[in-house]
Amino acid sequence: MSTTTASDAKRKAPAGERVADWADGRLGIYGLAKANMRKIFPDHWSFMLGEICLYSFLIIILTGVYLTLFFHPSMNEIEYHGSYVPMQGIRMTEAYASTLDISFDVRGGLLIRQIHHWAAVVFLAGMFVHMMRVFFTGAFRKPREINWLFGFLLFVLGMFTGFTGYSLPDDLLSGTGVRFTQGAILSMPIVGTYISMFLFGGEFPGHDIIARFYSIHILLLPGIMLGLVVAHLILVFYHKHTQFPGPGRTNKNVVGMPLLPVYMAKAGGFFFLVFGVIAIISALFTINPIWALGPYRPDQVSTGAQPDWYMGFAEGLVRVMPGWEINLWGHTLVLGVLIPLVVFGIMLAAIALYPFIESWITGDKREHHLLDRPRNAPTRTALGVAWVTGYMVMLIGGGNDIFATHFHLSINSITWFVRIFFFLGPVIAFIVTKRICMGLQRRDKDKVLHGRESGIIKRLPHGEFVEIHEPLSQAQLHALTAHEQYAPAEIGPTVDENGVERKPTRTEKLRAKLSKGYYGEGNQVPKATAEEYKEITSGHGHH
Amino acid sequence: MSSQEISEADLPHEQATTHGTAVAEHPFADPGLPPHKPRIQDIDERAAKRSERTVALLFTLSMLATIGFIASFVIFPVDKIVYVWPLGHVSATNLSLGLTLGLALFCIGAGAVHWARTLMSDEEMADDRHAIEATPEVKAKVMADFADGARESAIGRRPLIRNTMFGALAMVPLSGVVLLRELGPLPEKKLFHTGWSEGKQLINMNTNEPLRPEDVAVGSLTFAKPEGLEESDHDFNNKIAKDALMIVRIQPEDIKDKRELEWSHEGIVAFSKICTHVGCPISLYEQQTHHVLCPCHQSTFDLSDGARVIFGPAGHALPQLRIGVDDEGFLQALGDFSEPVGPAFWERG
């Protein structure tokens, strides 16, 4: 032992190795690297959506720190005497004035502000699409339900971080948004006026809200989000990534390329691609030109006021809701604002709860690492599309004035369209999506049993024309039949072992009903079986 | 509970993972990973060299772009505006810094990805997954350890300690809650009053002069604030958020609401400018119909009919301010609003 050490000591290890040794002695990095350096990641374009979110989040933090160096989160009123001529002599808060300074007096300040805002828009859009990917492929199933919740929280917190962020410049547009929020808070029964007074430090707008939003925006929310992002990534590593079924890909393995070098280069490179594209967008396209809006004043407003896109559906809910108010016993129940607030919460909560609802219906307690193709889970896919439809209809509602002016439509008819289609649209979307999924399932089954349509027409000796169907390779056959299909859950025996009759509980009945809706006859197409295939390919069952 | 569980037979079976060679026997069986297909770079060194040069070129471009960034930072004054087709007149700094930074970043990314796609191995490998759940032995050990720990702490045997500890832990956050009380004042009756009171003149927001009835023409929309409120006041924004007033003149015979007519002066009516929905200032006036529209959420009020809501999400009419004329002939308020202005709230009643 001592001799080997001595001879090793003579050969001096390279500097990098010595640094690594030093770190290993304190951090145990070799143990970590052993498990992770050549970790396998599967490849699919849709797996990159989450990366866009991660990278835009990092970009937001980097640019956000820079902005804090110049921004004054103060509502002290001053008269502007900066370099932007149209605003000179106008009274405004220091928050607004310092945002003007960032835009006009700090070299590169406008660019960083625009990157910050564009990255936030991309971050939220990325999360929205990433969540759709996870939802429609069933990647939220066990063991990933908690990571779905982490992601959901990131989405919701991202919305509020975005809102508090774009409110900071205290311009006329964002101030109007804050006023709207205050009005919505007031609608809450019993506690509304108290929360409003406490949040604003008195009556609206007061002198505190910008400073308070500032600490929420730069510290509280991003702090929580950073923790969630780290936890989200740790779980992705720990669970190992999901993959689509295919030859050699099972529920027990993960097929792809190693972290070092391929994903280091691809994912690391992708950070620069995302950053680069956002920087170029920020150079070319103005976002939130606060200098054109003017400082906030509670008695002034501009037309076409819109929140950032991710708040649009909440805006829509508030815009199209009829103005119901109930006055009873000296109190007012402001249903016209309260119901939109509640529906907003319910629509978000539905996202969080879905994995648990589905696993209750299937009763499946196993781990799932193979992704579903959306068509192979018609009811889930249809539910997801229904939700997105309701969301999109509300997005139209949130921009009803913009739609009215741009398409020369009556704002009243748009509002009525949204009111009706918020309920009707999801139903239509559900039915249509389910039909499409089932049609695609049938097509897959047809392809498996009869092969791929080659487009080659052959004339048989007796004059008949037939199209040649090319049989699929075994790999293709496997990929198209690898998905699992559940049988609908039955209500357990209604007579127990002693012959005593037992009434099925209401939850049991509900579950059986839902399960039938998911997996019952007519709600999924039974996949091709080997027997069917053999019968057809053996030549007897000529079609 | 067990009746809730789905029977094993209902669950789909695990896909057979054996690498079936007898295709006829198991036509859908997993044939295993397909053999690796080499890329042109794997077999042709010249192609690999070409890829290498492309990657190096991208990295070099990035370096040049960074130099361009620094140069733009130094060269362009911060207020320089240039015309660039098709963008129009844009800030030279913003455009040059953004494009060079974007290019510098993008080229690093493109280089790395091209390197990975053409030169690094693209042979797919399989890693095993391991169940997340612990084995029964591990679970039993953990449970036993936990039981040992719990027993040694005697938390179960000494409920006095346990209960007082939970009590203390439950109560200590109350200090934090109490501290939050300092965030703001209690609502009290603050939302019920505005800056208007009997005898206060209506000051034109634009001219900062008291209004006379003859200043208000039919078809015009005038905004007013109460006498004594100045833009330079420390709490101007708080005040104007409730006091903002809009004034229109309607032919008295066109006023449908009886009380509105009583509270007007020669057809001049004054309503709160703050929308009763969520508090945006109303600013669009249609002369012919006397409708006003809130541009935020499109609540529409009929000013000739007690400002009742005729469309949109607002829940009640705009409060009207009773006005008259003082001895000098200026418009004045005859009191505060009779109801709270702005969005509805629980205590409003």
Short mmCIF file of N, CA and C in Angstrom, two decimals, chain A residues 77 91 104 107-108 111 142 176 179 186 190 193-194 197-198 201-203 205-207 212 239-241 247-249 251-258 262 265 269 272-273 275-276 283 297-301 315 318-319 321 323 325 327 330-332 360 362 366-367 369 400 411-412 448 474 478 481 508 511 528 533-534, chain B residues 3-4 6 10 12 15 23-30 32-33 73 78 87 94-95 97-98 102 105-106 109-110 112 120-122 124-129 132-133 183-185 187 191 205 231 234 236-238 240-242 273 277-281 283 295-298 311 313-316 343-347 349:
data_model
loop_
_atom_site.label_atom_id
_atom_site.label_comp_id
_atom_site.label_asym_id
_atom_site.label_seq_id
_atom_site.Cartn_x
_atom_site.Cartn_y
_atom_site.Cartn_z
N GLU A 77 -42.79 61.90 -5.09
CA GLU A 77 -43.08 62.60 -6.35
C GLU A 77 -42.02 63.64 -6.63
N ARG A 91 -44.87 65.84 -13.27
CA ARG A 91 -44.72 65.23 -11.94
C ARG A 91 -44.85 63.73 -12.09
N PHE A 104 -33.22 55.81 -21.00
CA PHE A 104 -32.66 56.86 -21.85
C PHE A 104 -31.26 57.33 -21.45
N ARG A 107 -26.46 53.56 -20.66
CA ARG A 107 -26.12 52.88 -21.91
C ARG A 107 -26.39 51.38 -21.77
N GLY A 108 -27.21 50.85 -22.62
CA GLY A 108 -27.55 49.43 -22.52
C GLY A 108 -28.68 49.17 -21.53
N LEU A 111 -31.80 48.08 -23.26
CA LEU A 111 -31.66 46.71 -23.75
C LEU A 111 -31.91 45.70 -22.62
N LYS A 142 -47.38 8.88 -11.70
CA LYS A 142 -46.42 8.40 -10.72
C LYS A 142 -45.13 8.01 -11.41
N THR A 176 -52.93 51.27 -13.77
CA THR A 176 -54.32 50.88 -13.99
C THR A 176 -54.52 49.41 -13.60
N ARG A 179 -54.72 49.24 -9.93
CA ARG A 179 -56.04 49.71 -9.50
C ARG A 179 -57.07 48.58 -9.65
N LEU A 186 -61.10 44.47 -3.09
CA LEU A 186 -62.23 45.06 -2.36
C LEU A 186 -63.48 44.18 -2.44
N ILE A 190 -66.11 40.49 3.62
CA ILE A 190 -65.60 40.72 4.99
C ILE A 190 -64.18 41.27 5.01
N THR A 193 -61.77 45.07 2.36
CA THR A 193 -61.29 46.42 2.65
C THR A 193 -60.06 46.36 3.55
N TYR A 194 -60.01 45.37 4.44
CA TYR A 194 -58.85 45.25 5.34
C TYR A 194 -57.60 44.90 4.55
N MET A 197 -56.43 47.92 2.60
CA MET A 197 -55.77 48.93 3.44
C MET A 197 -54.38 48.47 3.87
N PHE A 198 -54.27 47.17 4.20
CA PHE A 198 -52.98 46.65 4.67
C PHE A 198 -51.98 46.57 3.52
N GLY A 201 -51.08 50.14 2.48
CA GLY A 201 -50.68 51.03 3.57
C GLY A 201 -51.64 52.19 3.73
N GLY A 202 -52.91 51.95 3.41
CA GLY A 202 -53.91 53.01 3.50
C GLY A 202 -54.79 52.96 2.26
N GLU A 203 -55.31 54.15 1.90
CA GLU A 203 -56.17 54.19 0.73
C GLU A 203 -55.35 54.12 -0.55
N PRO A 205 -53.89 55.17 -4.09
CA PRO A 205 -52.75 54.25 -4.22
C PRO A 205 -51.76 54.33 -3.06
N GLY A 206 -51.83 55.35 -2.23
CA GLY A 206 -50.91 55.45 -1.10
C GLY A 206 -49.48 55.70 -1.55
N HIS A 207 -48.53 55.48 -0.65
CA HIS A 207 -47.13 55.74 -0.97
C HIS A 207 -46.25 54.52 -0.76
N ARG A 212 -43.37 47.91 -1.69
CA ARG A 212 -43.79 46.57 -1.26
C ARG A 212 -43.76 45.58 -2.41
N HIS A 239 -35.62 11.10 -10.85
CA HIS A 239 -36.59 10.18 -11.48
C HIS A 239 -36.08 9.64 -12.81
N LYS A 240 -35.11 10.30 -13.39
CA LYS A 240 -34.64 10.08 -14.76
C LYS A 240 -35.77 10.47 -15.71
N HIS A 241 -35.37 10.95 -16.89
CA HIS A 241 -36.37 11.53 -17.78
C HIS A 241 -37.29 10.46 -18.38
N PRO A 247 -38.57 0.92 -30.09
CA PRO A 247 -37.74 -0.28 -29.97
C PRO A 247 -36.63 -0.06 -28.94
N GLY A 248 -36.50 -0.96 -28.00
CA GLY A 248 -35.44 -0.88 -27.00
C GLY A 248 -35.77 0.03 -25.84
N ARG A 249 -36.91 0.74 -25.89
CA ARG A 249 -37.27 1.64 -24.81
C ARG A 249 -38.36 1.00 -23.97
N ASN A 251 -40.20 0.55 -19.80
CA ASN A 251 -40.50 1.27 -18.57
C ASN A 251 -39.36 1.12 -17.56
N LYS A 252 -38.42 0.21 -17.87
CA LYS A 252 -37.37 -0.11 -16.91
C LYS A 252 -36.03 0.50 -17.30
N ASN A 253 -35.99 1.16 -18.49
CA ASN A 253 -34.71 1.74 -18.87
C ASN A 253 -34.91 3.16 -19.40
N VAL A 254 -33.80 3.82 -19.64
CA VAL A 254 -33.87 5.14 -20.26
C VAL A 254 -32.83 5.14 -21.37
N VAL A 255 -33.29 5.48 -22.58
CA VAL A 255 -32.43 5.38 -23.76
C VAL A 255 -32.16 6.77 -24.30
N GLY A 256 -30.90 7.05 -24.52
CA GLY A 256 -30.57 8.36 -25.07
C GLY A 256 -29.08 8.56 -25.07
N MET A 257 -28.68 9.81 -24.91
CA MET A 257 -27.26 10.10 -24.95
C MET A 257 -26.78 10.69 -23.63
N PRO A 258 -25.50 10.53 -23.35
CA PRO A 258 -25.02 10.89 -22.01
C PRO A 258 -24.92 12.40 -21.79
N VAL A 262 -22.67 15.01 -24.66
CA VAL A 262 -23.68 15.46 -25.62
C VAL A 262 -24.62 16.49 -25.02
N ALA A 265 -23.15 19.88 -24.09
CA ALA A 265 -23.02 20.76 -25.26
C ALA A 265 -24.39 21.22 -25.74
N GLY A 269 -25.40 24.74 -24.81
CA GLY A 269 -25.51 25.57 -26.01
C GLY A 269 -26.89 26.18 -26.14
N PHE A 272 -27.39 29.49 -24.53
CA PHE A 272 -26.91 30.63 -25.31
C PHE A 272 -27.84 30.94 -26.48
N LEU A 273 -28.43 29.88 -27.04
CA LEU A 273 -29.38 30.12 -28.15
C LEU A 273 -30.59 30.90 -27.65
N PHE A 275 -30.83 32.78 -24.94
CA PHE A 275 -30.40 34.13 -24.55
C PHE A 275 -30.17 34.98 -25.80
N GLY A 276 -29.51 34.40 -26.79
CA GLY A 276 -29.21 35.14 -28.00
C GLY A 276 -30.47 35.58 -28.72
N ALA A 283 -33.55 43.73 -29.17
CA ALA A 283 -32.94 44.79 -29.95
C ALA A 283 -33.91 45.31 -31.00
N ARG A 297 -51.65 58.16 -12.88
CA ARG A 297 -52.51 59.03 -12.09
C ARG A 297 -53.86 58.35 -12.01
N PRO A 298 -54.46 58.29 -10.81
CA PRO A 298 -55.69 57.53 -10.65
C PRO A 298 -56.85 58.07 -11.45
N ASP A 299 -56.74 59.34 -11.95
CA ASP A 299 -57.87 59.91 -12.69
C ASP A 299 -57.61 59.91 -14.18
N GLN A 300 -56.55 59.20 -14.60
CA GLN A 300 -56.27 59.16 -16.03
C GLN A 300 -56.14 57.71 -16.50
N VAL A 301 -56.41 57.50 -17.77
CA VAL A 301 -56.37 56.14 -18.31
C VAL A 301 -56.20 56.25 -19.81
N GLU A 315 -58.14 38.76 -16.82
CA GLU A 315 -58.74 40.00 -17.32
C GLU A 315 -60.05 39.69 -18.04
N VAL A 318 -62.93 38.91 -15.72
CA VAL A 318 -63.47 40.11 -15.09
C VAL A 318 -64.29 40.94 -16.09
N ARG A 319 -63.85 40.94 -17.35
CA ARG A 319 -64.53 41.78 -18.34
C ARG A 319 -65.90 41.25 -18.72
N MET A 321 -67.89 39.04 -17.12
CA MET A 321 -68.82 38.67 -16.06
C MET A 321 -69.91 39.75 -15.94
N GLY A 323 -72.46 42.22 -14.17
CA GLY A 323 -72.19 42.97 -12.94
C GLY A 323 -73.17 42.68 -11.81
N GLU A 325 -74.54 42.23 -8.21
CA GLU A 325 -74.25 42.71 -6.86
C GLU A 325 -75.45 42.37 -6.00
N ASN A 327 -77.20 43.19 -2.41
CA ASN A 327 -77.18 44.04 -1.22
C ASN A 327 -78.17 43.49 -0.21
N GLY A 330 -77.39 45.37 4.92
CA GLY A 330 -76.36 46.40 5.03
C GLY A 330 -75.00 46.00 4.50
N HIS A 331 -74.94 44.87 3.77
CA HIS A 331 -73.66 44.45 3.19
C HIS A 331 -73.81 44.21 1.71
N THR A 332 -72.69 44.25 1.02
CA THR A 332 -72.70 44.05 -0.43
C THR A 332 -71.86 42.84 -0.77
N TRP A 360 -56.68 8.35 -9.26
CA TRP A 360 -57.79 7.78 -8.49
C TRP A 360 -58.72 6.98 -9.41
N THR A 362 -57.93 5.58 -12.40
CA THR A 362 -57.31 4.35 -12.92
C THR A 362 -57.01 3.36 -11.81
N ARG A 366 -48.63 1.97 -10.17
CA ARG A 366 -47.28 1.66 -10.67
C ARG A 366 -46.57 2.91 -11.18
N GLU A 367 -45.25 2.79 -11.34
CA GLU A 367 -44.48 3.89 -11.91
C GLU A 367 -44.66 3.91 -13.43
N HIS A 369 -42.85 5.51 -16.77
CA HIS A 369 -41.76 6.28 -17.37
C HIS A 369 -41.89 6.36 -18.88
N ASN A 400 -61.06 42.00 -25.51
CA ASN A 400 -62.26 42.23 -26.33
C ASN A 400 -62.23 43.60 -27.03
N ILE A 411 -68.14 45.36 -29.68
CA ILE A 411 -67.57 44.85 -28.42
C ILE A 411 -68.64 44.08 -27.65
N ASN A 412 -69.90 44.50 -27.83
CA ASN A 412 -70.98 43.79 -27.14
C ASN A 412 -71.11 42.36 -27.65
N VAL A 448 -51.08 -1.04 -38.29
CA VAL A 448 -50.44 -2.22 -37.71
C VAL A 448 -50.92 -3.48 -38.42
N GLN A 474 -40.78 -4.65 -37.43
CA GLN A 474 -41.16 -5.03 -36.07
C GLN A 474 -41.00 -3.86 -35.12
N HIS A 478 -43.95 -2.54 -32.88
CA HIS A 478 -43.82 -2.44 -31.42
C HIS A 478 -44.19 -1.04 -30.94
N THR A 481 -47.86 -0.40 -30.77
CA THR A 481 -48.69 -1.25 -29.91
C THR A 481 -48.19 -1.28 -28.47
N GLU A 508 -67.70 5.10 -5.02
CA GLU A 508 -67.44 3.94 -5.87
C GLU A 508 -68.17 4.07 -7.20
N ARG A 511 -66.61 6.71 -9.34
CA ARG A 511 -65.35 6.28 -9.91
C ARG A 511 -65.59 5.33 -11.08
N ALA A 528 -54.53 -3.28 -31.70
CA ALA A 528 -54.43 -4.53 -32.44
C ALA A 528 -53.76 -5.60 -31.58
N TYR A 533 -53.26 -9.82 -35.88
CA TYR A 533 -52.19 -9.58 -36.83
C TYR A 533 -51.81 -10.86 -37.55
N LYS A 534 -51.68 -11.94 -36.74
CA LYS A 534 -51.25 -13.21 -37.33
C LYS A 534 -52.31 -13.72 -38.29
N SER B 3 -62.13 -2.46 -1.89
CA SER B 3 -63.01 -2.46 -3.06
C SER B 3 -62.64 -1.33 -4.01
N GLN B 4 -61.92 -0.30 -3.46
CA GLN B 4 -61.46 0.81 -4.29
C GLN B 4 -60.33 0.37 -5.22
N ILE B 6 -58.17 -1.48 -7.81
CA ILE B 6 -58.55 -2.11 -9.06
C ILE B 6 -57.90 -3.49 -9.07
N ASP B 10 -57.51 -6.24 -14.23
CA ASP B 10 -57.94 -5.09 -15.02
C ASP B 10 -56.77 -4.27 -15.54
N PRO B 12 -53.33 -3.38 -17.37
CA PRO B 12 -52.61 -3.94 -18.50
C PRO B 12 -51.32 -4.59 -18.03
N GLN B 15 -45.32 -4.82 -20.81
CA GLN B 15 -44.95 -5.26 -22.13
C GLN B 15 -43.78 -6.24 -22.01
N VAL B 23 -40.40 -13.73 -34.73
CA VAL B 23 -41.34 -12.67 -35.06
C VAL B 23 -42.74 -13.23 -35.22
N ALA B 24 -42.82 -14.36 -35.84
CA ALA B 24 -44.14 -14.93 -36.07
C ALA B 24 -44.84 -15.19 -34.75
N GLU B 25 -44.05 -15.56 -33.75
CA GLU B 25 -44.65 -15.89 -32.45
C GLU B 25 -45.10 -14.62 -31.73
N HIS B 26 -44.24 -13.61 -31.70
CA HIS B 26 -44.55 -12.36 -31.01
C HIS B 26 -44.33 -11.19 -31.96
N PRO B 27 -45.29 -10.94 -32.84
CA PRO B 27 -45.03 -9.93 -33.88
C PRO B 27 -44.83 -8.52 -33.32
N PHE B 28 -45.38 -8.23 -32.12
CA PHE B 28 -45.26 -6.86 -31.60
C PHE B 28 -44.16 -6.75 -30.54
N ALA B 29 -43.40 -7.82 -30.36
CA ALA B 29 -42.39 -7.80 -29.30
C ALA B 29 -41.33 -6.75 -29.60
N ASP B 30 -40.69 -6.29 -28.54
CA ASP B 30 -39.67 -5.25 -28.66
C ASP B 30 -38.44 -5.83 -29.33
N GLY B 32 -35.65 -4.51 -29.59
CA GLY B 32 -34.43 -3.95 -29.01
C GLY B 32 -33.95 -2.74 -29.80
N LEU B 33 -32.92 -2.09 -29.26
CA LEU B 33 -32.42 -0.88 -29.89
C LEU B 33 -31.96 -1.15 -31.31
N PHE B 73 -20.73 50.14 -27.60
CA PHE B 73 -20.90 50.77 -26.29
C PHE B 73 -20.09 52.05 -26.21
N VAL B 78 -25.58 57.73 -25.94
CA VAL B 78 -26.78 57.04 -25.47
C VAL B 78 -28.04 57.59 -26.12
N LEU B 87 -37.33 49.15 -39.34
CA LEU B 87 -37.71 49.38 -37.95
C LEU B 87 -38.15 50.81 -37.70
N ASN B 94 -29.31 50.84 -28.38
CA ASN B 94 -30.12 49.66 -28.11
C ASN B 94 -30.01 48.64 -29.23
N LEU B 95 -30.10 49.13 -30.47
CA LEU B 95 -30.07 48.21 -31.61
C LEU B 95 -28.72 47.53 -31.73
N LEU B 97 -26.18 47.26 -29.51
CA LEU B 97 -25.83 46.42 -28.35
C LEU B 97 -26.64 45.12 -28.39
N GLY B 98 -27.93 45.24 -28.68
CA GLY B 98 -28.78 44.06 -28.69
C GLY B 98 -28.39 43.07 -29.76
N GLY B 102 -26.78 39.58 -28.90
CA GLY B 102 -27.57 38.43 -29.35
C GLY B 102 -26.74 37.52 -30.23
N LEU B 105 -24.04 35.58 -28.25
CA LEU B 105 -24.61 34.48 -27.49
C LEU B 105 -25.08 33.37 -28.42
N PHE B 106 -25.79 33.78 -29.49
CA PHE B 106 -26.38 32.79 -30.39
C PHE B 106 -25.29 31.93 -31.02
N GLY B 109 -24.05 29.24 -28.77
CA GLY B 109 -25.05 28.17 -28.71
C GLY B 109 -25.05 27.34 -29.98
N ALA B 110 -25.06 28.02 -31.13
CA ALA B 110 -25.10 27.29 -32.40
C ALA B 110 -23.85 26.44 -32.55
N ALA B 112 -21.94 25.13 -30.15
CA ALA B 112 -21.97 23.99 -29.22
C ALA B 112 -22.93 22.92 -29.74
N MET B 120 -19.82 14.80 -31.78
CA MET B 120 -19.87 13.95 -30.59
C MET B 120 -20.64 12.69 -30.94
N SER B 121 -20.39 11.64 -30.21
CA SER B 121 -21.04 10.36 -30.50
C SER B 121 -22.55 10.50 -30.43
N ASP B 122 -23.25 9.95 -31.42
CA ASP B 122 -24.71 9.99 -31.36
C ASP B 122 -25.26 8.58 -31.15
N GLU B 124 -26.95 5.80 -29.28
CA GLU B 124 -27.87 5.77 -28.14
C GLU B 124 -27.46 4.67 -27.17
N MET B 125 -27.60 5.00 -25.90
CA MET B 125 -27.26 4.04 -24.85
C MET B 125 -28.45 3.88 -23.92
N ALA B 126 -28.49 2.77 -23.25
CA ALA B 126 -29.60 2.53 -22.32
C ALA B 126 -29.07 2.47 -20.90
N ASP B 127 -29.76 3.11 -20.01
CA ASP B 127 -29.45 3.05 -18.59
C ASP B 127 -30.63 2.37 -17.90
N ASP B 128 -30.33 1.62 -16.85
CA ASP B 128 -31.44 0.99 -16.13
C ASP B 128 -32.11 1.99 -15.21
N ARG B 129 -33.37 1.81 -15.02
CA ARG B 129 -34.08 2.56 -13.98
C ARG B 129 -34.18 1.70 -12.74
N ILE B 132 -38.28 3.78 -7.42
CA ILE B 132 -38.11 4.88 -6.48
C ILE B 132 -38.39 4.39 -5.06
N GLU B 133 -39.39 3.53 -4.96
CA GLU B 133 -39.80 3.03 -3.64
C GLU B 133 -38.68 2.21 -3.00
N LEU B 183 -49.06 47.13 8.82
CA LEU B 183 -48.99 47.37 7.37
C LEU B 183 -49.86 48.55 6.94
N GLY B 184 -50.97 48.74 7.59
CA GLY B 184 -51.84 49.83 7.17
C GLY B 184 -52.92 50.09 8.20
N PRO B 185 -53.66 51.19 7.98
CA PRO B 185 -54.72 51.54 8.93
C PRO B 185 -55.95 50.66 8.73
N PRO B 187 -59.90 50.04 7.83
CA PRO B 187 -60.72 50.72 6.82
C PRO B 187 -61.64 51.78 7.44
N LEU B 191 -63.57 54.76 3.12
CA LEU B 191 -64.04 54.63 1.74
C LEU B 191 -65.39 55.31 1.53
N MET B 205 -60.09 70.66 -14.29
CA MET B 205 -58.80 69.98 -14.22
C MET B 205 -57.80 70.57 -15.22
N GLU B 231 -52.13 69.65 -7.57
CA GLU B 231 -51.33 68.52 -8.05
C GLU B 231 -50.06 68.33 -7.25
N HIS B 234 -49.03 66.52 -1.34
CA HIS B 234 -48.38 65.25 -1.04
C HIS B 234 -49.30 64.06 -1.35
N PHE B 236 -52.00 64.04 -3.34
CA PHE B 236 -52.88 64.35 -4.46
C PHE B 236 -53.48 63.08 -5.08
N ASN B 237 -52.62 62.07 -5.30
CA ASN B 237 -53.10 60.85 -5.95
C ASN B 237 -54.17 60.14 -5.12
N ASN B 238 -53.97 60.11 -3.81
CA ASN B 238 -54.98 59.48 -2.96
C ASN B 238 -56.30 60.22 -3.04
N ILE B 240 -57.38 62.42 -5.51
CA ILE B 240 -58.02 62.45 -6.83
C ILE B 240 -58.59 61.07 -7.18
N ALA B 241 -58.04 60.03 -6.55
CA ALA B 241 -58.56 58.68 -6.78
C ALA B 241 -60.01 58.57 -6.35
N LYS B 242 -60.46 59.48 -5.48
CA LYS B 242 -61.86 59.44 -5.05
C LYS B 242 -62.65 60.67 -5.50
N LYS B 273 -66.01 60.11 -11.51
CA LYS B 273 -65.32 59.62 -12.70
C LYS B 273 -64.79 58.20 -12.49
N HIS B 277 -66.94 49.47 -11.13
CA HIS B 277 -66.55 48.07 -11.31
C HIS B 277 -65.28 47.79 -10.50
N VAL B 278 -64.11 48.17 -11.04
CA VAL B 278 -62.88 48.01 -10.25
C VAL B 278 -62.06 49.29 -10.18
N GLY B 279 -62.66 50.42 -10.54
CA GLY B 279 -62.03 51.69 -10.20
C GLY B 279 -61.25 52.42 -11.26
N CYS B 280 -61.34 51.99 -12.52
CA CYS B 280 -60.67 52.77 -13.57
C CYS B 280 -61.38 54.11 -13.73
N PRO B 281 -60.65 55.13 -14.17
CA PRO B 281 -61.32 56.40 -14.48
C PRO B 281 -62.04 56.29 -15.82
N SER B 283 -63.53 57.60 -19.21
CA SER B 283 -63.03 58.73 -19.98
C SER B 283 -63.61 58.84 -21.37
N PRO B 295 -62.80 52.55 -20.40
CA PRO B 295 -61.99 51.86 -21.39
C PRO B 295 -61.34 50.58 -20.85
N CYS B 296 -61.34 50.39 -19.55
CA CYS B 296 -60.67 49.19 -19.02
C CYS B 296 -61.49 47.94 -19.26
N HIS B 297 -62.75 47.96 -18.82
CA HIS B 297 -63.56 46.74 -18.94
C HIS B 297 -64.90 47.01 -19.61
N GLN B 298 -65.01 48.17 -20.24
CA GLN B 298 -66.15 48.49 -21.11
C GLN B 298 -67.49 48.62 -20.39
N PHE B 311 -74.29 48.38 -19.91
CA PHE B 311 -73.53 47.26 -20.46
C PHE B 311 -72.26 47.07 -19.62
N PRO B 313 -69.44 44.93 -16.93
CA PRO B 313 -69.39 44.22 -15.66
C PRO B 313 -69.63 45.08 -14.41
N ALA B 314 -69.86 46.38 -14.57
CA ALA B 314 -70.08 47.19 -13.36
C ALA B 314 -71.40 46.80 -12.70
N GLY B 315 -71.44 46.89 -11.38
CA GLY B 315 -72.60 46.40 -10.65
C GLY B 315 -73.61 47.45 -10.26
N HIS B 316 -73.22 48.72 -10.25
CA HIS B 316 -74.19 49.75 -9.88
C HIS B 316 -73.83 51.08 -10.55
N PRO B 343 -65.14 51.09 -6.66
CA PRO B 343 -65.60 49.70 -6.63
C PRO B 343 -66.44 49.39 -5.39
N ALA B 344 -67.34 48.42 -5.54
CA ALA B 344 -68.15 48.01 -4.41
C ALA B 344 -67.32 47.20 -3.44
N PHE B 345 -67.75 47.17 -2.19
CA PHE B 345 -67.05 46.38 -1.18
C PHE B 345 -68.07 45.93 -0.14
N TRP B 346 -67.65 45.02 0.70
CA TRP B 346 -68.54 44.33 1.63
C TRP B 346 -69.34 45.27 2.51
N GLU B 347 -68.69 46.26 3.07
CA GLU B 347 -69.35 47.15 4.03
C GLU B 347 -70.21 48.21 3.35
N GLY B 349 -72.96 48.17 1.51
CA GLY B 349 -74.37 48.07 1.82
C GLY B 349 -75.31 48.58 0.76
#
